[in-house]
Amino acid sequence: MTKLAVVELKLLTREPGAMFSLLIPLFILVIFGSSIEPGDTVLLPMALAIAVGLVGLYMLPTTMATYRERGILRRLSTTPVRPASMLVVQLVLQFVLAMVACGLLLTVAGTVLGAQLPSRGLLIAVTFLLGTAGMFAIGLLIAALAPNGRAANGVGVLLYFPMAFLAGLIQPTDQMPVILAHVGKYTPLGAFRQSLQDVWAGGAPDPLLLVVMAAYALVISIAAARFFRWE
């Protein structure tokens, strides 16, 4: 599995989508961050949620569906490296990509923009893990149902924008109709963004939102496992 991980890491670094996932959230942070107060607790959580959403809904499903379309997973089934190993490696690498994207955002925000960084590391870690698990679960479900990589890419993009809107990543929730803001708060991306924002503001995430994210991750992962095809 180590050799597989090394090969997949090299392929990931050459993937334009990986650079897209790193630079788009950073671009948004820098452009809008230059005009906000250093104590702002909204923009950085939004940028972090955008980064994880791009990896989970764009990179992960497109890669897995493309591998199945090209018969890579089927060919692996005839070697000592089982198809499940590819799935594990991809999940780990995509998680690392999400962490690198978020680490870059935190570094730039803290050093260049003077943004407020929370000190409650455990709460951040729990929120990040649950939010990422939910987004990755959706990505795996897309990969399971999409007939090919292009379809997975298209479905991921089509899902991302309405989810991002409802989550308050495109328009602040206080400028949205009350009903949309309330519904969006309980979507996977909305619960993630709100929980991050609560921690950034010095509080703790709403336990209900943590349960919501965990439920999304569990239920959608089960559905993805049920429908996933190796060939």
PDB file of C-alpha atoms in Angstrom:
ATOM      1  CA  MET A   1       0.000   0.000   0.000  1.00  0.00           C
ATOM      2  CA  THR A   2       2.968   2.330   0.593  1.00  0.00           C
ATOM      3  CA  LYS A   3       4.021   2.158  -3.061  1.00  0.00           C
ATOM      4  CA  LEU A   4       0.432   2.805  -4.099  1.00  0.00           C
ATOM      5  CA  ALA A   5       0.271   5.839  -1.815  1.00  0.00           C
ATOM      6  CA  VAL A   6       3.500   7.253  -3.290  1.00  0.00           C
ATOM      7  CA  VAL A   7       2.235   6.809  -6.852  1.00  0.00           C
ATOM      8  CA  GLU A   8      -1.143   8.352  -6.038  1.00  0.00           C
ATOM      9  CA  LEU A   9       0.520  11.270  -4.262  1.00  0.00           C
ATOM     10  CA  LYS A  10       2.572  12.026  -7.377  1.00  0.00           C
ATOM     11  CA  LEU A  11      -0.566  11.887  -9.507  1.00  0.00           C
ATOM     12  CA  LEU A  12      -2.417  14.159  -7.083  1.00  0.00           C
ATOM     13  CA  THR A  13       0.317  16.816  -7.189  1.00  0.00           C
ATOM     14  CA  ARG A  14      -0.003  16.887 -10.987  1.00  0.00           C
ATOM     15  CA  GLU A  15      -3.788  17.179 -10.900  1.00  0.00           C
ATOM     16  CA  PRO A  16      -4.944  20.731 -11.828  1.00  0.00           C
ATOM     17  CA  GLY A  17      -7.987  20.278  -9.601  1.00  0.00           C
ATOM     18  CA  ALA A  18      -5.741  19.964  -6.546  1.00  0.00           C
ATOM     19  CA  MET A  19      -4.204  23.379  -7.259  1.00  0.00           C
ATOM     20  CA  PHE A  20      -7.708  24.739  -7.855  1.00  0.00           C
ATOM     21  CA  SER A  21      -8.799  23.472  -4.429  1.00  0.00           C
ATOM     22  CA  LEU A  22      -5.819  25.188  -2.813  1.00  0.00           C
ATOM     23  CA  LEU A  23      -5.920  28.521  -4.622  1.00  0.00           C
ATOM     24  CA  ILE A  24      -9.639  29.360  -4.881  1.00  0.00           C
ATOM     25  CA  PRO A  25     -10.259  29.538  -1.086  1.00  0.00           C
ATOM     26  CA  LEU A  26      -6.965  31.400  -0.648  1.00  0.00           C
ATOM     27  CA  PHE A  27      -7.939  33.888  -3.359  1.00  0.00           C
ATOM     28  CA  ILE A  28     -11.294  34.523  -1.665  1.00  0.00           C
ATOM     29  CA  LEU A  29      -9.605  34.967   1.724  1.00  0.00           C
ATOM     30  CA  VAL A  30      -6.991  37.426   0.465  1.00  0.00           C
ATOM     31  CA  ILE A  31      -9.358  39.487  -1.693  1.00  0.00           C
ATOM     32  CA  PHE A  32     -12.029  39.917   0.967  1.00  0.00           C
ATOM     33  CA  GLY A  33      -9.696  39.691   3.958  1.00  0.00           C
ATOM     34  CA  SER A  34      -7.866  42.858   3.014  1.00  0.00           C
ATOM     35  CA  SER A  35     -11.011  44.890   3.706  1.00  0.00           C
ATOM     36  CA  ILE A  36     -12.193  43.409   7.008  1.00  0.00           C
ATOM     37  CA  GLU A  37     -11.299  43.975  10.620  1.00  0.00           C
ATOM     38  CA  PRO A  38      -8.570  41.762  12.173  1.00  0.00           C
ATOM     39  CA  GLY A  39     -11.076  40.470  14.727  1.00  0.00           C
ATOM     40  CA  ASP A  40     -13.508  39.202  12.087  1.00  0.00           C
ATOM     41  CA  THR A  41     -14.822  35.712  12.915  1.00  0.00           C
ATOM     42  CA  VAL A  42     -16.787  35.054   9.726  1.00  0.00           C
ATOM     43  CA  LEU A  43     -14.510  35.096   6.682  1.00  0.00           C
ATOM     44  CA  LEU A  44     -11.891  32.530   7.715  1.00  0.00           C
ATOM     45  CA  PRO A  45     -14.440  29.857   8.753  1.00  0.00           C
ATOM     46  CA  MET A  46     -16.159  30.458   5.410  1.00  0.00           C
ATOM     47  CA  ALA A  47     -12.890  29.983   3.524  1.00  0.00           C
ATOM     48  CA  LEU A  48     -12.130  26.786   5.450  1.00  0.00           C
ATOM     49  CA  ALA A  49     -15.572  25.366   4.648  1.00  0.00           C
ATOM     50  CA  ILE A  50     -15.123  26.293   0.979  1.00  0.00           C
ATOM     51  CA  ALA A  51     -11.781  24.454   0.865  1.00  0.00           C
ATOM     52  CA  VAL A  52     -13.150  21.259   2.396  1.00  0.00           C
ATOM     53  CA  GLY A  53     -16.253  21.442   0.213  1.00  0.00           C
ATOM     54  CA  LEU A  54     -14.176  21.677  -2.967  1.00  0.00           C
ATOM     55  CA  VAL A  55     -12.075  18.652  -2.041  1.00  0.00           C
ATOM     56  CA  GLY A  56     -15.051  16.576  -0.903  1.00  0.00           C
ATOM     57  CA  LEU A  57     -17.465  17.399  -3.727  1.00  0.00           C
ATOM     58  CA  TYR A  58     -15.036  17.897  -6.615  1.00  0.00           C
ATOM     59  CA  MET A  59     -11.701  16.142  -6.174  1.00  0.00           C
ATOM     60  CA  LEU A  60     -12.735  12.931  -4.399  1.00  0.00           C
ATOM     61  CA  PRO A  61     -15.744  11.850  -6.502  1.00  0.00           C
ATOM     62  CA  THR A  62     -14.124  12.802  -9.811  1.00  0.00           C
ATOM     63  CA  THR A  63     -10.995  10.793  -9.032  1.00  0.00           C
ATOM     64  CA  MET A  64     -12.786   7.660  -7.833  1.00  0.00           C
ATOM     65  CA  ALA A  65     -15.365   7.640 -10.642  1.00  0.00           C
ATOM     66  CA  THR A  66     -12.621   8.154 -13.227  1.00  0.00           C
ATOM     67  CA  TYR A  67     -10.616   5.247 -11.832  1.00  0.00           C
ATOM     68  CA  ARG A  68     -13.654   2.975 -12.046  1.00  0.00           C
ATOM     69  CA  GLU A  69     -14.455   4.225 -15.572  1.00  0.00           C
ATOM     70  CA  ARG A  70     -10.924   3.438 -16.767  1.00  0.00           C
ATOM     71  CA  GLY A  71     -11.003  -0.036 -15.241  1.00  0.00           C
ATOM     72  CA  ILE A  72      -8.226   0.715 -12.760  1.00  0.00           C
ATOM     73  CA  LEU A  73     -10.190  -0.640  -9.815  1.00  0.00           C
ATOM     74  CA  ARG A  74     -11.109  -3.774 -11.764  1.00  0.00           C
ATOM     75  CA  ARG A  75      -7.481  -4.423 -12.691  1.00  0.00           C
ATOM     76  CA  LEU A  76      -6.399  -3.936  -9.099  1.00  0.00           C
ATOM     77  CA  SER A  77      -8.708  -6.771  -8.094  1.00  0.00           C
ATOM     78  CA  THR A  78      -6.371  -9.178  -9.928  1.00  0.00           C
ATOM     79  CA  THR A  79      -3.286  -8.001  -8.020  1.00  0.00           C
ATOM     80  CA  PRO A  80      -2.221  -8.248  -4.362  1.00  0.00           C
ATOM     81  CA  VAL A  81      -3.297  -4.583  -4.052  1.00  0.00           C
ATOM     82  CA  ARG A  82      -7.053  -4.838  -3.598  1.00  0.00           C
ATOM     83  CA  PRO A  83      -9.445  -2.117  -4.829  1.00  0.00           C
ATOM     84  CA  ALA A  84     -10.260  -1.243  -1.206  1.00  0.00           C
ATOM     85  CA  SER A  85      -6.617  -0.208  -0.781  1.00  0.00           C
ATOM     86  CA  MET A  86      -7.079   2.401  -3.508  1.00  0.00           C
ATOM     87  CA  LEU A  87     -10.147   3.745  -1.708  1.00  0.00           C
ATOM     88  CA  VAL A  88      -8.261   4.025   1.591  1.00  0.00           C
ATOM     89  CA  VAL A  89      -5.281   5.712  -0.060  1.00  0.00           C
ATOM     90  CA  GLN A  90      -7.517   8.192  -1.872  1.00  0.00           C
ATOM     91  CA  LEU A  91      -9.424   9.073   1.289  1.00  0.00           C
ATOM     92  CA  VAL A  92      -6.172   9.674   3.165  1.00  0.00           C
ATOM     93  CA  LEU A  93      -4.627  11.754   0.375  1.00  0.00           C
ATOM     94  CA  GLN A  94      -7.761  13.831  -0.142  1.00  0.00           C
ATOM     95  CA  PHE A  95      -7.930  14.426   3.611  1.00  0.00           C
ATOM     96  CA  VAL A  96      -4.297  15.543   3.560  1.00  0.00           C
ATOM     97  CA  LEU A  97      -5.126  17.867   0.642  1.00  0.00           C
ATOM     98  CA  ALA A  98      -7.972  19.385   2.655  1.00  0.00           C
ATOM     99  CA  MET A  99      -5.661  19.839   5.647  1.00  0.00           C
ATOM    100  CA  VAL A 100      -2.972  21.479   3.479  1.00  0.00           C
ATOM    101  CA  ALA A 101      -5.566  23.854   1.997  1.00  0.00           C
ATOM    102  CA  CYS A 102      -6.842  24.770   5.468  1.00  0.00           C
ATOM    103  CA  GLY A 103      -3.319  25.053   6.868  1.00  0.00           C
ATOM    104  CA  LEU A 104      -2.426  27.476   4.073  1.00  0.00           C
ATOM    105  CA  LEU A 105      -5.505  29.554   4.853  1.00  0.00           C
ATOM    106  CA  LEU A 106      -4.711  29.660   8.571  1.00  0.00           C
ATOM    107  CA  THR A 107      -1.101  30.622   7.916  1.00  0.00           C
ATOM    108  CA  VAL A 108      -1.950  33.460   5.545  1.00  0.00           C
ATOM    109  CA  ALA A 109      -4.802  34.672   7.743  1.00  0.00           C
ATOM    110  CA  GLY A 110      -2.675  34.705  10.879  1.00  0.00           C
ATOM    111  CA  THR A 111       0.530  36.161   9.447  1.00  0.00           C
ATOM    112  CA  VAL A 112      -0.578  38.416   6.598  1.00  0.00           C
ATOM    113  CA  LEU A 113      -4.118  39.456   7.447  1.00  0.00           C
ATOM    114  CA  GLY A 114      -3.797  39.476  11.234  1.00  0.00           C
ATOM    115  CA  ALA A 115      -6.983  37.437  11.559  1.00  0.00           C
ATOM    116  CA  GLN A 116      -8.161  36.061  14.869  1.00  0.00           C
ATOM    117  CA  LEU A 117      -7.189  32.409  15.372  1.00  0.00           C
ATOM    118  CA  PRO A 118      -8.981  30.298  17.989  1.00  0.00           C
ATOM    119  CA  SER A 119      -7.057  28.666  20.816  1.00  0.00           C
ATOM    120  CA  ARG A 120      -9.492  25.813  21.462  1.00  0.00           C
ATOM    121  CA  GLY A 121      -7.713  23.205  19.385  1.00  0.00           C
ATOM    122  CA  LEU A 122      -9.823  20.230  20.438  1.00  0.00           C
ATOM    123  CA  LEU A 123     -13.077  21.879  19.395  1.00  0.00           C
ATOM    124  CA  ILE A 124     -11.562  22.858  16.064  1.00  0.00           C
ATOM    125  CA  ALA A 125     -10.304  19.303  15.510  1.00  0.00           C
ATOM    126  CA  VAL A 126     -13.686  17.714  16.314  1.00  0.00           C
ATOM    127  CA  THR A 127     -15.553  20.189  14.126  1.00  0.00           C
ATOM    128  CA  PHE A 128     -13.093  19.782  11.269  1.00  0.00           C
ATOM    129  CA  LEU A 129     -13.197  15.983  11.381  1.00  0.00           C
ATOM    130  CA  LEU A 130     -16.995  15.789  11.482  1.00  0.00           C
ATOM    131  CA  GLY A 131     -17.457  18.402   8.760  1.00  0.00           C
ATOM    132  CA  THR A 132     -14.863  16.780   6.512  1.00  0.00           C
ATOM    133  CA  ALA A 133     -16.354  13.331   7.092  1.00  0.00           C
ATOM    134  CA  GLY A 134     -19.755  14.605   5.984  1.00  0.00           C
ATOM    135  CA  MET A 135     -18.412  16.224   2.811  1.00  0.00           C
ATOM    136  CA  PHE A 136     -16.297  13.185   1.929  1.00  0.00           C
ATOM    137  CA  ALA A 137     -19.304  10.911   2.454  1.00  0.00           C
ATOM    138  CA  ILE A 138     -21.252  12.953  -0.095  1.00  0.00           C
ATOM    139  CA  GLY A 139     -18.292  12.761  -2.463  1.00  0.00           C
ATOM    140  CA  LEU A 140     -18.174   8.979  -2.156  1.00  0.00           C
ATOM    141  CA  LEU A 141     -21.915   8.736  -2.803  1.00  0.00           C
ATOM    142  CA  ILE A 142     -21.490  10.821  -5.960  1.00  0.00           C
ATOM    143  CA  ALA A 143     -18.639   8.531  -7.040  1.00  0.00           C
ATOM    144  CA  ALA A 144     -20.794   5.488  -6.329  1.00  0.00           C
ATOM    145  CA  LEU A 145     -23.703   6.662  -8.463  1.00  0.00           C
ATOM    146  CA  ALA A 146     -21.966   8.557 -11.272  1.00  0.00           C
ATOM    147  CA  PRO A 147     -21.368   6.498 -14.437  1.00  0.00           C
ATOM    148  CA  ASN A 148     -18.035   8.177 -15.197  1.00  0.00           C
ATOM    149  CA  GLY A 149     -15.608  10.865 -14.079  1.00  0.00           C
ATOM    150  CA  ARG A 150     -17.201  13.645 -16.128  1.00  0.00           C
ATOM    151  CA  ALA A 151     -20.596  12.931 -14.634  1.00  0.00           C
ATOM    152  CA  ALA A 152     -19.139  12.868 -11.116  1.00  0.00           C
ATOM    153  CA  ASN A 153     -17.474  16.218 -11.789  1.00  0.00           C
ATOM    154  CA  GLY A 154     -20.718  17.720 -13.051  1.00  0.00           C
ATOM    155  CA  VAL A 155     -22.832  16.388 -10.193  1.00  0.00           C
ATOM    156  CA  GLY A 156     -20.268  17.595  -7.651  1.00  0.00           C
ATOM    157  CA  VAL A 157     -20.310  21.112  -9.086  1.00  0.00           C
ATOM    158  CA  LEU A 158     -24.119  21.153  -9.316  1.00  0.00           C
ATOM    159  CA  LEU A 159     -24.376  20.117  -5.670  1.00  0.00           C
ATOM    160  CA  TYR A 160     -21.649  22.432  -4.439  1.00  0.00           C
ATOM    161  CA  PHE A 161     -23.166  25.767  -5.442  1.00  0.00           C
ATOM    162  CA  PRO A 162     -26.657  25.352  -3.917  1.00  0.00           C
ATOM    163  CA  MET A 163     -25.077  23.830  -0.802  1.00  0.00           C
ATOM    164  CA  ALA A 164     -22.626  26.734  -0.610  1.00  0.00           C
ATOM    165  CA  PHE A 165     -25.458  29.243  -1.001  1.00  0.00           C
ATOM    166  CA  LEU A 166     -27.595  27.655   1.713  1.00  0.00           C
ATOM    167  CA  ALA A 167     -24.539  27.393   3.971  1.00  0.00           C
ATOM    168  CA  GLY A 168     -23.904  31.139   3.735  1.00  0.00           C
ATOM    169  CA  LEU A 169     -20.670  30.796   1.773  1.00  0.00           C
ATOM    170  CA  ILE A 170     -21.878  32.903  -1.151  1.00  0.00           C
ATOM    171  CA  GLN A 171     -24.142  35.331   0.682  1.00  0.00           C
ATOM    172  CA  PRO A 172     -23.961  35.996   4.442  1.00  0.00           C
ATOM    173  CA  THR A 173     -26.770  34.281   6.309  1.00  0.00           C
ATOM    174  CA  ASP A 174     -27.916  37.554   7.900  1.00  0.00           C
ATOM    175  CA  GLN A 175     -28.726  38.828   4.401  1.00  0.00           C
ATOM    176  CA  MET A 176     -30.720  35.722   3.449  1.00  0.00           C
ATOM    177  CA  PRO A 177     -34.435  35.075   4.012  1.00  0.00           C
ATOM    178  CA  VAL A 178     -34.907  33.682   7.513  1.00  0.00           C
ATOM    179  CA  ILE A 179     -36.300  30.366   6.336  1.00  0.00           C
ATOM    180  CA  LEU A 180     -33.382  29.765   3.947  1.00  0.00           C
ATOM    181  CA  ALA A 181     -30.852  30.673   6.609  1.00  0.00           C
ATOM    182  CA  HIS A 182     -32.517  28.283   9.060  1.00  0.00           C
ATOM    183  CA  VAL A 183     -32.659  25.413   6.566  1.00  0.00           C
ATOM    184  CA  GLY A 184     -29.106  26.051   5.409  1.00  0.00           C
ATOM    185  CA  LYS A 185     -27.820  25.821   8.956  1.00  0.00           C
ATOM    186  CA  TYR A 186     -28.703  22.131   9.022  1.00  0.00           C
ATOM    187  CA  THR A 187     -27.192  21.192   5.664  1.00  0.00           C
ATOM    188  CA  PRO A 188     -23.806  19.394   5.806  1.00  0.00           C
ATOM    189  CA  LEU A 189     -21.856  22.442   4.671  1.00  0.00           C
ATOM    190  CA  GLY A 190     -24.013  24.863   6.656  1.00  0.00           C
ATOM    191  CA  ALA A 191     -23.578  22.977   9.922  1.00  0.00           C
ATOM    192  CA  PHE A 192     -19.837  22.837   9.269  1.00  0.00           C
ATOM    193  CA  ARG A 193     -19.530  26.560   8.546  1.00  0.00           C
ATOM    194  CA  GLN A 194     -21.680  27.566  11.522  1.00  0.00           C
ATOM    195  CA  SER A 195     -19.770  25.306  13.918  1.00  0.00           C
ATOM    196  CA  LEU A 196     -16.438  26.717  12.760  1.00  0.00           C
ATOM    197  CA  GLN A 197     -17.763  30.249  13.126  1.00  0.00           C
ATOM    198  CA  ASP A 198     -18.982  29.520  16.670  1.00  0.00           C
ATOM    199  CA  VAL A 199     -15.507  28.345  17.676  1.00  0.00           C
ATOM    200  CA  TRP A 200     -13.857  31.337  16.011  1.00  0.00           C
ATOM    201  CA  ALA A 201     -16.133  33.634  17.990  1.00  0.00           C
ATOM    202  CA  GLY A 202     -14.790  32.140  21.207  1.00  0.00           C
ATOM    203  CA  GLY A 203     -17.684  29.836  21.958  1.00  0.00           C
ATOM    204  CA  ALA A 204     -18.412  26.173  21.410  1.00  0.00           C
ATOM    205  CA  PRO A 205     -20.228  24.512  18.519  1.00  0.00           C
ATOM    206  CA  ASP A 206     -23.918  23.789  18.986  1.00  0.00           C
ATOM    207  CA  PRO A 207     -24.037  20.101  20.061  1.00  0.00           C
ATOM    208  CA  LEU A 208     -27.033  19.622  17.775  1.00  0.00           C
ATOM    209  CA  LEU A 209     -24.973  20.713  14.772  1.00  0.00           C
ATOM    210  CA  LEU A 210     -22.207  18.277  15.725  1.00  0.00           C
ATOM    211  CA  VAL A 211     -24.802  15.504  15.864  1.00  0.00           C
ATOM    212  CA  VAL A 212     -26.168  16.646  12.493  1.00  0.00           C
ATOM    213  CA  MET A 213     -22.706  16.441  10.904  1.00  0.00           C
ATOM    214  CA  ALA A 214     -22.052  13.025  12.434  1.00  0.00           C
ATOM    215  CA  ALA A 215     -25.424  11.766  11.210  1.00  0.00           C
ATOM    216  CA  TYR A 216     -24.771  12.994   7.675  1.00  0.00           C
ATOM    217  CA  ALA A 217     -21.353  11.310   7.678  1.00  0.00           C
ATOM    218  CA  LEU A 218     -22.714   8.005   8.946  1.00  0.00           C
ATOM    219  CA  VAL A 219     -25.911   7.738   6.899  1.00  0.00           C
ATOM    220  CA  ILE A 220     -24.420   8.924   3.614  1.00  0.00           C
ATOM    221  CA  SER A 221     -21.332   6.718   4.072  1.00  0.00           C
ATOM    222  CA  ILE A 222     -23.600   3.687   4.489  1.00  0.00           C
ATOM    223  CA  ALA A 223     -25.468   4.650   1.315  1.00  0.00           C
ATOM    224  CA  ALA A 224     -22.192   5.137  -0.571  1.00  0.00           C
ATOM    225  CA  ALA A 225     -20.944   1.717   0.545  1.00  0.00           C
ATOM    226  CA  ARG A 226     -24.245   0.164  -0.506  1.00  0.00           C
ATOM    227  CA  PHE A 227     -24.168   1.562  -4.042  1.00  0.00           C
ATOM    228  CA  PHE A 228     -20.420   1.703  -4.716  1.00  0.00           C
ATOM    229  CA  ARG A 229     -19.248  -0.413  -7.648  1.00  0.00           C
ATOM    230  CA  TRP A 230     -15.627  -1.361  -8.242  1.00  0.00           C
ATOM    231  CA  GLU A 231     -16.219  -1.812 -11.978  1.00  0.00           C
TER     232      GLU A 231
END
